[in-house]
mmCIF file of C-alpha atoms in Angstrom:
data_model
loop_
_atom_site.group_PDB
_atom_site.id
_atom_site.type_symbol
_atom_site.label_atom_id
_atom_site.label_comp_id
_atom_site.label_asym_id
_atom_site.label_seq_id
_atom_site.Cartn_x
_atom_site.Cartn_y
_atom_site.Cartn_z
ATOM 1 C CA ASN O 111 -18.628 -18.480 -14.326
ATOM 2 C CA ASP O 112 -17.985 -16.127 -11.378
ATOM 3 C CA ILE O 113 -15.666 -13.214 -12.169
ATOM 4 C CA ILE O 114 -12.181 -13.401 -10.646
ATOM 5 C CA ILE O 115 -9.093 -11.245 -10.981
ATOM 6 C CA ALA O 116 -6.090 -12.790 -12.717
ATOM 7 C CA LYS O 117 -2.473 -12.039 -11.704
ATOM 8 C CA ASP O 118 -2.123 -9.582 -14.629
ATOM 9 C CA GLY O 119 -5.041 -7.475 -13.342
ATOM 10 C CA SER O 120 -7.528 -8.590 -15.953
ATOM 11 C CA LYS O 121 -10.952 -10.082 -15.233
ATOM 12 C CA THR O 122 -11.453 -13.775 -15.961
ATOM 13 C CA ILE O 123 -13.966 -16.440 -14.990
ATOM 14 C CA VAL O 124 -13.991 -19.569 -12.842
ATOM 15 C CA GLU O 125 -14.289 -22.568 -15.163
ATOM 16 C CA SER O 126 -14.655 -25.312 -12.611
ATOM 17 C CA ILE O 127 -14.751 -25.972 -8.870
ATOM 18 C CA HIS O 128 -13.123 -29.028 -7.260
ATOM 19 C CA PRO O 129 -14.324 -29.855 -3.713
ATOM 20 C CA GLN O 130 -11.519 -31.250 -1.583
ATOM 21 C CA GLY O 131 -13.247 -32.023 1.689
ATOM 22 C CA GLN O 132 -11.466 -31.612 5.033
ATOM 23 C CA LYS O 133 -7.773 -30.988 4.405
ATOM 24 C CA LYS O 134 -4.747 -29.767 6.280
ATOM 25 C CA VAL O 135 -4.313 -26.004 5.789
ATOM 26 C CA TYR O 136 -1.173 -23.907 5.991
ATOM 27 C CA ALA O 137 -0.583 -20.203 6.576
ATOM 28 C CA ILE O 138 1.945 -18.847 4.105
ATOM 29 C CA LYS O 139 3.674 -15.672 5.327
ATOM 30 C CA PHE O 140 5.548 -13.212 3.154
ATOM 31 C CA LYS O 141 8.379 -10.749 3.802
ATOM 32 C CA ASP O 142 6.093 -7.666 4.149
ATOM 33 C CA GLY O 143 3.669 -9.289 6.615
ATOM 34 C CA ARG O 144 0.893 -10.460 4.340
ATOM 35 C CA VAL O 145 -0.488 -13.915 4.961
ATOM 36 C CA VAL O 146 -2.651 -16.330 2.893
ATOM 37 C CA ARG O 147 -3.960 -19.834 3.549
ATOM 38 C CA ALA O 148 -3.679 -22.834 1.277
ATOM 39 C CA THR O 149 -3.620 -26.590 1.304
ATOM 40 C CA GLY O 150 -0.384 -28.595 1.115
ATOM 41 C CA ASP O 151 -0.986 -29.586 -2.509
ATOM 42 C CA HIS O 152 -1.919 -26.065 -3.688
ATOM 43 C CA LEU O 153 0.156 -25.103 -6.694
ATOM 44 C CA TRP O 154 2.345 -21.966 -6.747
ATOM 45 C CA LYS O 155 4.483 -20.297 -9.416
ATOM 46 C CA THR O 156 7.700 -19.706 -7.455
ATOM 47 C CA TYR O 157 11.351 -18.783 -7.875
ATOM 48 C CA CYS O 158 14.110 -20.464 -5.804
ATOM 49 C CA ALA O 159 17.750 -19.436 -5.432
ATOM 50 C CA LYS O 160 18.969 -23.025 -5.271
ATOM 51 C CA LYS O 161 19.955 -22.928 -8.940
ATOM 52 C CA TYR O 162 21.286 -20.077 -11.139
ATOM 53 C CA PRO O 163 19.954 -18.599 -13.342
ATOM 54 C CA ILE O 164 16.755 -18.542 -11.317
ATOM 55 C CA GLN O 165 13.838 -19.813 -13.348
ATOM 56 C CA PRO O 166 10.118 -19.984 -12.470
ATOM 57 C CA GLU O 167 8.682 -23.328 -11.515
ATOM 58 C CA VAL O 168 5.349 -24.661 -10.298
ATOM 59 C CA VAL O 169 5.549 -26.305 -6.870
ATOM 60 C CA THR O 170 3.218 -27.225 -4.033
ATOM 61 C CA THR O 171 2.912 -25.561 -0.602
ATOM 62 C CA GLU O 172 4.567 -28.673 0.907
ATOM 63 C CA THR O 173 7.557 -28.253 -1.392
ATOM 64 C CA ILE O 174 7.901 -24.639 -0.315
ATOM 65 C CA LEU O 175 7.799 -25.737 3.308
ATOM 66 C CA ARG O 176 10.425 -28.437 2.759
ATOM 67 C CA ARG O 177 12.755 -25.907 1.050
ATOM 68 C CA LEU O 178 12.301 -23.389 3.878
ATOM 69 C CA ASN O 179 13.470 -26.056 6.328
ATOM 70 C CA SER O 180 16.443 -27.035 4.217
ATOM 71 C CA ASN O 181 20.014 -26.834 5.521
ATOM 72 C CA ARG O 182 21.072 -25.265 2.274
ATOM 73 C CA LYS O 183 20.723 -21.466 2.616
ATOM 74 C CA MET O 184 20.108 -20.825 -1.088
ATOM 75 C CA GLU O 185 17.244 -23.369 -1.207
ATOM 76 C CA THR O 186 15.423 -21.489 1.525
ATOM 77 C CA LEU O 187 15.210 -18.328 -0.592
ATOM 78 C CA GLN O 188 11.918 -18.437 -2.427
ATOM 79 C CA TRP O 189 9.754 -15.808 -4.059
ATOM 80 C CA ILE O 190 6.553 -15.294 -6.035
ATOM 81 C CA ASP O 191 5.650 -12.676 -8.572
ATOM 82 C CA LEU O 192 3.882 -9.550 -7.436
ATOM 83 C CA ILE O 193 0.455 -8.871 -8.946
ATOM 84 C CA ASP O 194 -0.253 -6.278 -11.581
ATOM 85 C CA PRO O 195 -2.828 -3.608 -10.649
ATOM 86 C CA GLU O 196 -6.426 -4.522 -11.226
ATOM 87 C CA ALA O 197 -7.902 -2.876 -14.352
ATOM 88 C CA THR O 198 -10.814 -0.865 -12.959
ATOM 89 C CA ASN O 199 -12.740 2.177 -14.115
ATOM 90 C CA ALA O 200 -12.286 5.521 -12.368
ATOM 91 C CA LYS O 201 -14.808 6.248 -9.635
ATOM 92 C CA ASP O 202 -16.818 9.461 -9.278
ATOM 93 C CA LEU O 203 -15.007 10.841 -6.254
ATOM 94 C CA VAL O 204 -16.070 14.075 -4.547
ATOM 95 C CA VAL O 205 -12.601 15.242 -3.583
ATOM 96 C CA ASP O 206 -9.604 14.906 -5.892
ATOM 97 C CA PRO O 207 -7.526 11.973 -4.589
ATOM 98 C CA TYR O 208 -4.307 13.977 -4.473
ATOM 99 C CA VAL O 209 -5.992 16.721 -2.481
ATOM 100 C CA LEU O 210 -7.405 14.197 -0.040
ATOM 101 C CA GLY O 211 -3.958 12.610 0.341
ATOM 102 C CA VAL O 212 -2.423 16.003 1.230
ATOM 103 C CA ILE O 213 -5.193 16.650 3.734
ATOM 104 C CA LEU O 214 -4.732 13.207 5.321
ATOM 105 C CA GLY O 215 -0.962 13.733 5.405
ATOM 106 C CA ASP O 216 -0.574 17.273 6.652
ATOM 107 C CA GLY O 217 -4.044 18.676 7.017
ATOM 108 C CA CYS O 218 -5.410 19.978 10.342
ATOM 109 C CA ILE O 219 -9.146 19.272 10.367
ATOM 110 C CA THR O 220 -9.924 19.296 14.067
ATOM 111 C CA ASP O 221 -11.619 22.716 14.385
ATOM 112 C CA GLY O 222 -14.051 22.582 11.441
ATOM 113 C CA SER O 223 -11.655 24.201 8.962
ATOM 114 C CA ILE O 224 -9.072 22.677 6.566
ATOM 115 C CA VAL O 225 -5.530 23.935 7.182
ATOM 116 C CA ILE O 226 -2.443 22.461 5.420
ATOM 117 C CA THR O 227 0.594 22.745 7.623
ATOM 118 C CA LYS O 228 3.202 22.296 4.937
ATOM 119 C CA PRO O 229 5.300 25.316 3.814
ATOM 120 C CA ASP O 230 5.691 24.014 0.282
ATOM 121 C CA LEU O 231 4.549 26.330 -2.538
ATOM 122 C CA GLU O 232 4.909 23.654 -5.268
ATOM 123 C CA MET O 233 2.570 21.308 -3.446
ATOM 124 C CA MET O 234 0.080 24.036 -2.724
ATOM 125 C CA ASN O 235 -0.037 24.985 -6.405
ATOM 126 C CA SER O 236 -0.769 21.325 -7.214
ATOM 127 C CA VAL O 237 -3.619 21.355 -4.710
ATOM 128 C CA SER O 238 -5.000 24.627 -6.036
ATOM 129 C CA GLU O 239 -5.037 23.309 -9.606
ATOM 130 C CA ARG O 240 -7.119 20.343 -8.520
ATOM 131 C CA LEU O 241 -9.774 22.208 -6.551
ATOM 132 C CA ALA O 242 -13.197 22.684 -8.000
ATOM 133 C CA ASP O 243 -14.435 26.263 -8.559
ATOM 134 C CA GLU O 244 -16.330 26.226 -5.269
ATOM 135 C CA CYS O 245 -13.051 26.250 -3.272
ATOM 136 C CA ILE O 246 -9.831 28.267 -3.195
ATOM 137 C CA ILE O 247 -6.570 27.895 -1.299
ATOM 138 C CA SER O 248 -5.161 30.878 0.548
ATOM 139 C CA VAL O 249 -2.183 31.712 2.770
ATOM 140 C CA ARG O 250 -3.192 31.543 6.399
ATOM 141 C CA ASN O 251 0.127 32.293 8.139
ATOM 142 C CA THR O 252 2.831 34.217 6.311
ATOM 143 C CA VAL O 253 5.686 33.389 8.666
ATOM 144 C CA VAL O 254 8.096 31.417 6.423
ATOM 145 C CA LYS O 255 8.985 28.674 8.863
ATOM 146 C CA CYS O 256 5.323 28.171 9.870
ATOM 147 C CA LEU O 257 3.707 28.877 6.475
ATOM 148 C CA THR O 258 0.227 27.357 6.470
ATOM 149 C CA TYR O 259 -2.631 27.354 3.897
ATOM 150 C CA SER O 260 -6.396 27.142 4.205
ATOM 151 C CA ILE O 261 -8.872 25.556 1.824
ATOM 152 C CA LYS O 262 -12.043 27.663 1.878
ATOM 153 C CA GLY O 263 -15.337 27.929 0.060
ATOM 154 C CA THR O 264 -15.521 30.804 -2.425
ATOM 155 C CA GLN O 265 -19.040 31.862 -1.270
ATOM 156 C CA GLY O 266 -19.926 31.439 2.351
ATOM 157 C CA ASN O 267 -20.567 27.887 3.561
ATOM 158 C CA ASN O 268 -20.126 26.088 0.217
ATOM 159 C CA ASN O 269 -16.883 24.249 0.951
ATOM 160 C CA TYR O 270 -17.615 20.899 -0.729
ATOM 161 C CA ILE O 271 -14.483 19.329 0.810
ATOM 162 C CA SER O 272 -15.552 20.180 4.344
ATOM 163 C CA LYS O 273 -19.008 18.799 3.642
ATOM 164 C CA TYR O 274 -17.495 15.523 2.345
ATOM 165 C CA LEU O 275 -15.132 15.206 5.282
ATOM 166 C CA LYS O 276 -18.091 15.656 7.662
ATOM 167 C CA LYS O 277 -20.163 13.112 5.700
ATOM 168 C CA VAL O 278 -17.513 10.368 5.969
ATOM 169 C CA GLY O 279 -16.609 11.170 9.587
ATOM 170 C CA LEU O 280 -13.180 12.668 8.970
ATOM 171 C CA MET O 281 -13.824 16.275 10.031
ATOM 172 C CA GLY O 282 -12.711 16.767 13.611
ATOM 173 C CA ARG O 283 -10.295 13.838 13.546
ATOM 174 C CA LYS O 284 -6.868 14.156 15.142
ATOM 175 C CA SER O 285 -3.772 13.017 13.322
ATOM 176 C CA ASN O 286 -3.859 9.583 14.998
ATOM 177 C CA GLU O 287 -7.539 9.121 14.034
ATOM 178 C CA LYS O 288 -7.387 9.740 10.288
ATOM 179 C CA PHE O 289 -8.338 7.130 7.721
ATOM 180 C CA ILE O 290 -8.970 6.727 4.003
ATOM 181 C CA PRO O 291 -12.664 6.527 2.977
ATOM 182 C CA GLU O 292 -13.518 3.157 1.478
ATOM 183 C CA GLU O 293 -14.357 4.417 -2.045
ATOM 184 C CA TYR O 294 -10.805 5.792 -2.374
ATOM 185 C CA MET O 295 -9.389 2.376 -1.505
ATOM 186 C CA ASN O 296 -11.175 0.944 -4.554
ATOM 187 C CA GLY O 297 -10.545 3.646 -7.211
ATOM 188 C CA SER O 298 -8.775 3.196 -10.506
ATOM 189 C CA LEU O 299 -5.009 2.764 -10.613
ATOM 190 C CA GLU O 300 -4.443 6.476 -11.443
ATOM 191 C CA GLN O 301 -6.795 7.499 -8.622
ATOM 192 C CA LYS O 302 -4.951 5.292 -6.188
ATOM 193 C CA MET O 303 -1.636 6.672 -7.402
ATOM 194 C CA ASP O 304 -2.849 10.293 -6.964
ATOM 195 C CA LEU O 305 -3.960 9.483 -3.416
ATOM 196 C CA ILE O 306 -0.543 7.873 -2.705
ATOM 197 C CA ARG O 307 1.309 10.848 -4.170
ATOM 198 C CA GLY O 308 -0.611 13.223 -1.864
ATOM 199 C CA LEU O 309 0.342 11.102 1.135
ATOM 200 C CA MET O 310 3.994 10.691 -0.006
ATOM 201 C CA ASP O 311 4.439 14.402 -0.895
ATOM 202 C CA THR O 312 3.449 15.211 2.716
ATOM 203 C CA ASP O 313 4.544 12.312 4.949
ATOM 204 C CA GLY O 314 6.709 10.287 2.560
ATOM 205 C CA TYR O 315 10.496 10.015 2.717
ATOM 206 C CA VAL O 316 13.245 9.064 0.241
ATOM 207 C CA GLY O 317 16.188 7.307 1.884
ATOM 208 C CA ARG O 318 19.461 5.780 0.757
ATOM 209 C CA GLY O 319 19.310 3.642 -2.353
ATOM 210 C CA SER O 320 15.973 5.255 -3.288
ATOM 211 C CA SER O 321 14.218 3.408 -0.435
ATOM 212 C CA LEU O 322 10.758 4.893 0.238
ATOM 213 C CA SER O 323 8.808 5.135 3.472
ATOM 214 C CA PHE O 324 5.601 6.669 4.753
ATOM 215 C CA CYS O 325 4.976 7.648 8.381
ATOM 216 C CA SER O 326 1.691 8.309 10.204
ATOM 217 C CA THR O 327 0.508 8.402 13.829
ATOM 218 C CA SER O 328 -2.705 6.710 12.664
ATOM 219 C CA GLU O 329 -2.422 2.931 12.693
ATOM 220 C CA ARG O 330 -5.562 2.641 10.620
ATOM 221 C CA LEU O 331 -4.235 5.037 7.948
ATOM 222 C CA ALA O 332 -0.850 3.280 7.874
ATOM 223 C CA LYS O 333 -2.469 -0.093 7.349
ATOM 224 C CA GLN O 334 -4.680 1.290 4.572
ATOM 225 C CA PHE O 335 -1.612 2.780 2.958
ATOM 226 C CA GLN O 336 0.106 -0.568 3.132
ATOM 227 C CA GLU O 337 -2.878 -2.213 1.446
ATOM 228 C CA LEU O 338 -2.891 0.422 -1.303
ATOM 229 C CA ILE O 339 0.752 -0.424 -2.070
ATOM 230 C CA TRP O 340 -0.031 -4.161 -2.142
ATOM 231 C CA SER O 341 -2.973 -3.532 -4.473
ATOM 232 C CA ILE O 342 -0.813 -1.838 -7.075
ATOM 233 C CA GLY O 343 1.912 -4.447 -7.058
ATOM 234 C CA GLY O 344 4.356 -3.109 -4.534
ATOM 235 C CA ILE O 345 5.930 -4.426 -1.308
ATOM 236 C CA ALA O 346 5.052 -2.617 1.890
ATOM 237 C CA MET O 347 6.216 -3.531 5.418
ATOM 238 C CA LEU O 348 4.575 -1.931 8.441
ATOM 239 C CA THR O 349 6.526 -1.205 11.616
ATOM 240 C CA SER O 350 5.845 0.930 14.715
ATOM 241 C CA LYS O 351 7.901 2.771 17.304
ATOM 242 C CA ASP O 352 7.357 4.906 20.391
ATOM 243 C CA THR O 353 8.198 8.630 20.031
ATOM 244 C CA TYR O 354 9.222 11.193 22.604
ATOM 245 C CA TYR O 355 9.447 14.934 22.860
ATOM 246 C CA THR O 356 10.854 17.433 25.372
ATOM 247 C CA SER O 357 8.621 20.046 27.065
ATOM 248 C CA ASN O 358 10.085 22.471 29.591
ATOM 249 C CA GLY O 359 13.097 20.236 29.908
ATOM 250 C CA ILE O 360 11.056 17.154 30.645
ATOM 251 C CA ARG O 361 11.108 14.182 28.213
ATOM 252 C CA LYS O 362 7.605 12.952 27.492
ATOM 253 C CA LYS O 363 6.126 10.111 25.473
ATOM 254 C CA GLY O 364 4.360 11.125 22.296
ATOM 255 C CA LEU O 365 2.086 9.316 19.883
ATOM 256 C CA LYS O 366 3.203 5.982 18.471
ATOM 257 C CA ALA O 367 4.540 6.324 14.905
ATOM 258 C CA TYR O 368 3.678 3.813 12.183
ATOM 259 C CA ASN O 369 6.153 3.520 9.358
ATOM 260 C CA VAL O 370 5.477 1.764 6.049
ATOM 261 C CA TYR O 371 8.614 0.822 4.121
ATOM 262 C CA LEU O 372 8.179 0.419 0.395
ATOM 263 C CA ARG O 373 9.855 -1.492 -2.386
ATOM 264 C CA VAL O 374 8.623 -0.507 -5.806
ATOM 265 C CA LYS O 375 9.933 -0.724 -9.361
ATOM 266 C CA LYS O 376 9.691 2.976 -10.198
ATOM 267 C CA PRO O 377 10.023 5.229 -7.072
ATOM 268 C CA SER O 378 9.790 8.544 -8.975
ATOM 269 C CA VAL O 379 6.115 8.068 -9.848
ATOM 270 C CA PHE O 380 5.177 8.080 -6.131
ATOM 271 C CA PHE O 381 5.783 11.832 -5.833
ATOM 272 C CA THR O 382 4.809 15.071 -7.554
ATOM 273 C CA LEU O 383 7.259 17.224 -5.611
ATOM 274 C CA ASN O 384 10.434 17.721 -7.630
ATOM 275 C CA ARG O 385 12.694 17.900 -4.583
ATOM 276 C CA LYS O 386 11.619 14.375 -3.615
ATOM 277 C CA LYS O 387 11.469 12.984 -7.151
ATOM 278 C CA GLU O 388 15.057 14.071 -7.706
ATOM 279 C CA ARG O 389 16.223 11.945 -4.798
ATOM 280 C CA THR O 390 14.744 8.753 -6.288
ATOM 281 C CA ASN O 391 16.479 6.290 -8.570
ATOM 282 C CA ASP O 392 14.384 4.365 -11.042
ATOM 283 C CA ASN O 393 17.408 2.205 -11.965
ATOM 284 C CA ASN O 394 17.528 0.698 -8.453
ATOM 285 C CA GLN O 395 18.199 -2.983 -7.670
ATOM 286 C CA TYR O 396 14.454 -3.743 -7.586
ATOM 287 C CA SER O 397 13.481 -1.947 -10.847
ATOM 288 C CA LYS O 398 13.373 -5.063 -13.032
ATOM 289 C CA ASN O 399 13.077 -8.134 -10.798
ATOM 290 C CA LEU O 400 11.061 -7.104 -7.746
ATOM 291 C CA LYS O 401 9.421 -10.176 -6.191
ATOM 292 C CA LEU O 402 7.670 -11.148 -2.958
ATOM 293 C CA ARG O 403 9.735 -13.392 -0.672
ATOM 294 C CA ILE O 404 8.139 -16.283 1.195
ATOM 295 C CA VAL O 405 9.392 -16.415 4.801
ATOM 296 C CA GLU O 406 7.217 -18.966 6.571
ATOM 297 C CA VAL O 407 4.817 -21.856 5.997
ATOM 298 C CA LYS O 408 2.980 -22.965 9.141
ATOM 299 C CA GLU O 409 0.312 -25.634 9.651
ATOM 300 C CA ILE O 410 -2.843 -24.135 11.204
ATOM 301 C CA GLY O 411 -5.333 -27.092 11.217
ATOM 302 C CA TYR O 412 -7.984 -28.691 9.109
ATOM 303 C CA GLU O 413 -10.696 -26.940 7.061
ATOM 304 C CA GLU O 414 -13.241 -27.684 4.358
ATOM 305 C CA CYS O 415 -11.419 -26.816 1.140
ATOM 306 C CA GLN O 416 -11.887 -26.541 -2.617
ATOM 307 C CA CYS O 417 -9.763 -25.819 -5.643
ATOM 308 C CA ILE O 418 -10.790 -23.763 -8.664
ATOM 309 C CA THR O 419 -9.707 -23.618 -12.301
ATOM 310 C CA ILE O 420 -9.797 -20.265 -14.106
ATOM 311 C CA ALA O 421 -10.040 -19.420 -17.766
ATOM 312 C CA HIS O 422 -6.938 -17.220 -17.861
ATOM 313 C CA PRO O 423 -4.090 -19.051 -19.641
ATOM 314 C CA ASP O 424 -1.526 -18.613 -16.838
ATOM 315 C CA LYS O 425 -3.981 -19.920 -14.217
ATOM 316 C CA LEU O 426 -2.816 -17.494 -11.561
ATOM 317 C CA TYR O 427 -5.553 -15.585 -9.678
ATOM 318 C CA VAL O 428 -5.499 -12.985 -6.893
ATOM 319 C CA THR O 429 -6.463 -14.149 -3.421
ATOM 320 C CA ASP O 430 -6.314 -12.567 0.042
ATOM 321 C CA ASN O 431 -3.879 -9.745 0.586
ATOM 322 C CA TYR O 432 -3.159 -9.381 -3.112
ATOM 323 C CA VAL O 433 -1.271 -12.586 -3.494
ATOM 324 C CA ALA O 434 -1.415 -14.669 -6.750
#
């Protein structure tokens, strides 16, 4: 009778538990880096390219492994469905999620003030509309190429955003030290999407074929962003690279950059900025049949195991790293 989340995002209950004793366990790795563990006889709803049209079938972990090792290329191509976002209620968050996303993306918060270093009037208007009455946004630097904005309290030291950032340990953090507070990782779907839009409006990019990516010098923030995308049913692959800059004619090493590459069904909803939305294509090749590819099954040893049966009719439940 424990509550568990079904693949479609609804809550269901555990109907029964089936102890398995010590069994061989495998690590199942997916294309975007997420990994889960399961026994060889664990059942999966999968899709395999060995036969067209591709139809879903229920197979074991050992069958997936056998197919991955096949000499037939098409048989090695296997996928599972992505989850649907969990149906949760909105949380009572101090700072609007979109505003927090903009601050985490392009906000300077190292000197006790909140300065947005993004010369984009449309975005600043969106931020202004979401501020509570205690705060206002104002132009700090009027030079067009270096246009910056400040978020200030309307009366003295009553900036509720600054107070919140201090409370959670964000105020004073450099770009490579930023992170998402835990309550924002567990908000409703719309709250998560607002946070993502703030991050994508600032540090997101639309590439060829409507491919999306997000870049940060904070490894922690990039990993949290990746988890957010997983949690709403998207694919997110994290990579890193060294960066360099030139100072006084000398090439120097900069902060490491962490890029998260996304595959989602409807890219346009990940932005509020029109100039970025216009570059997206919601009729892309992934818009209807986006699935998560299985790339490796590896034996990792023996563990005490158990199976469960859930009440939901499709029997699929969400486990580690948002895999069903």
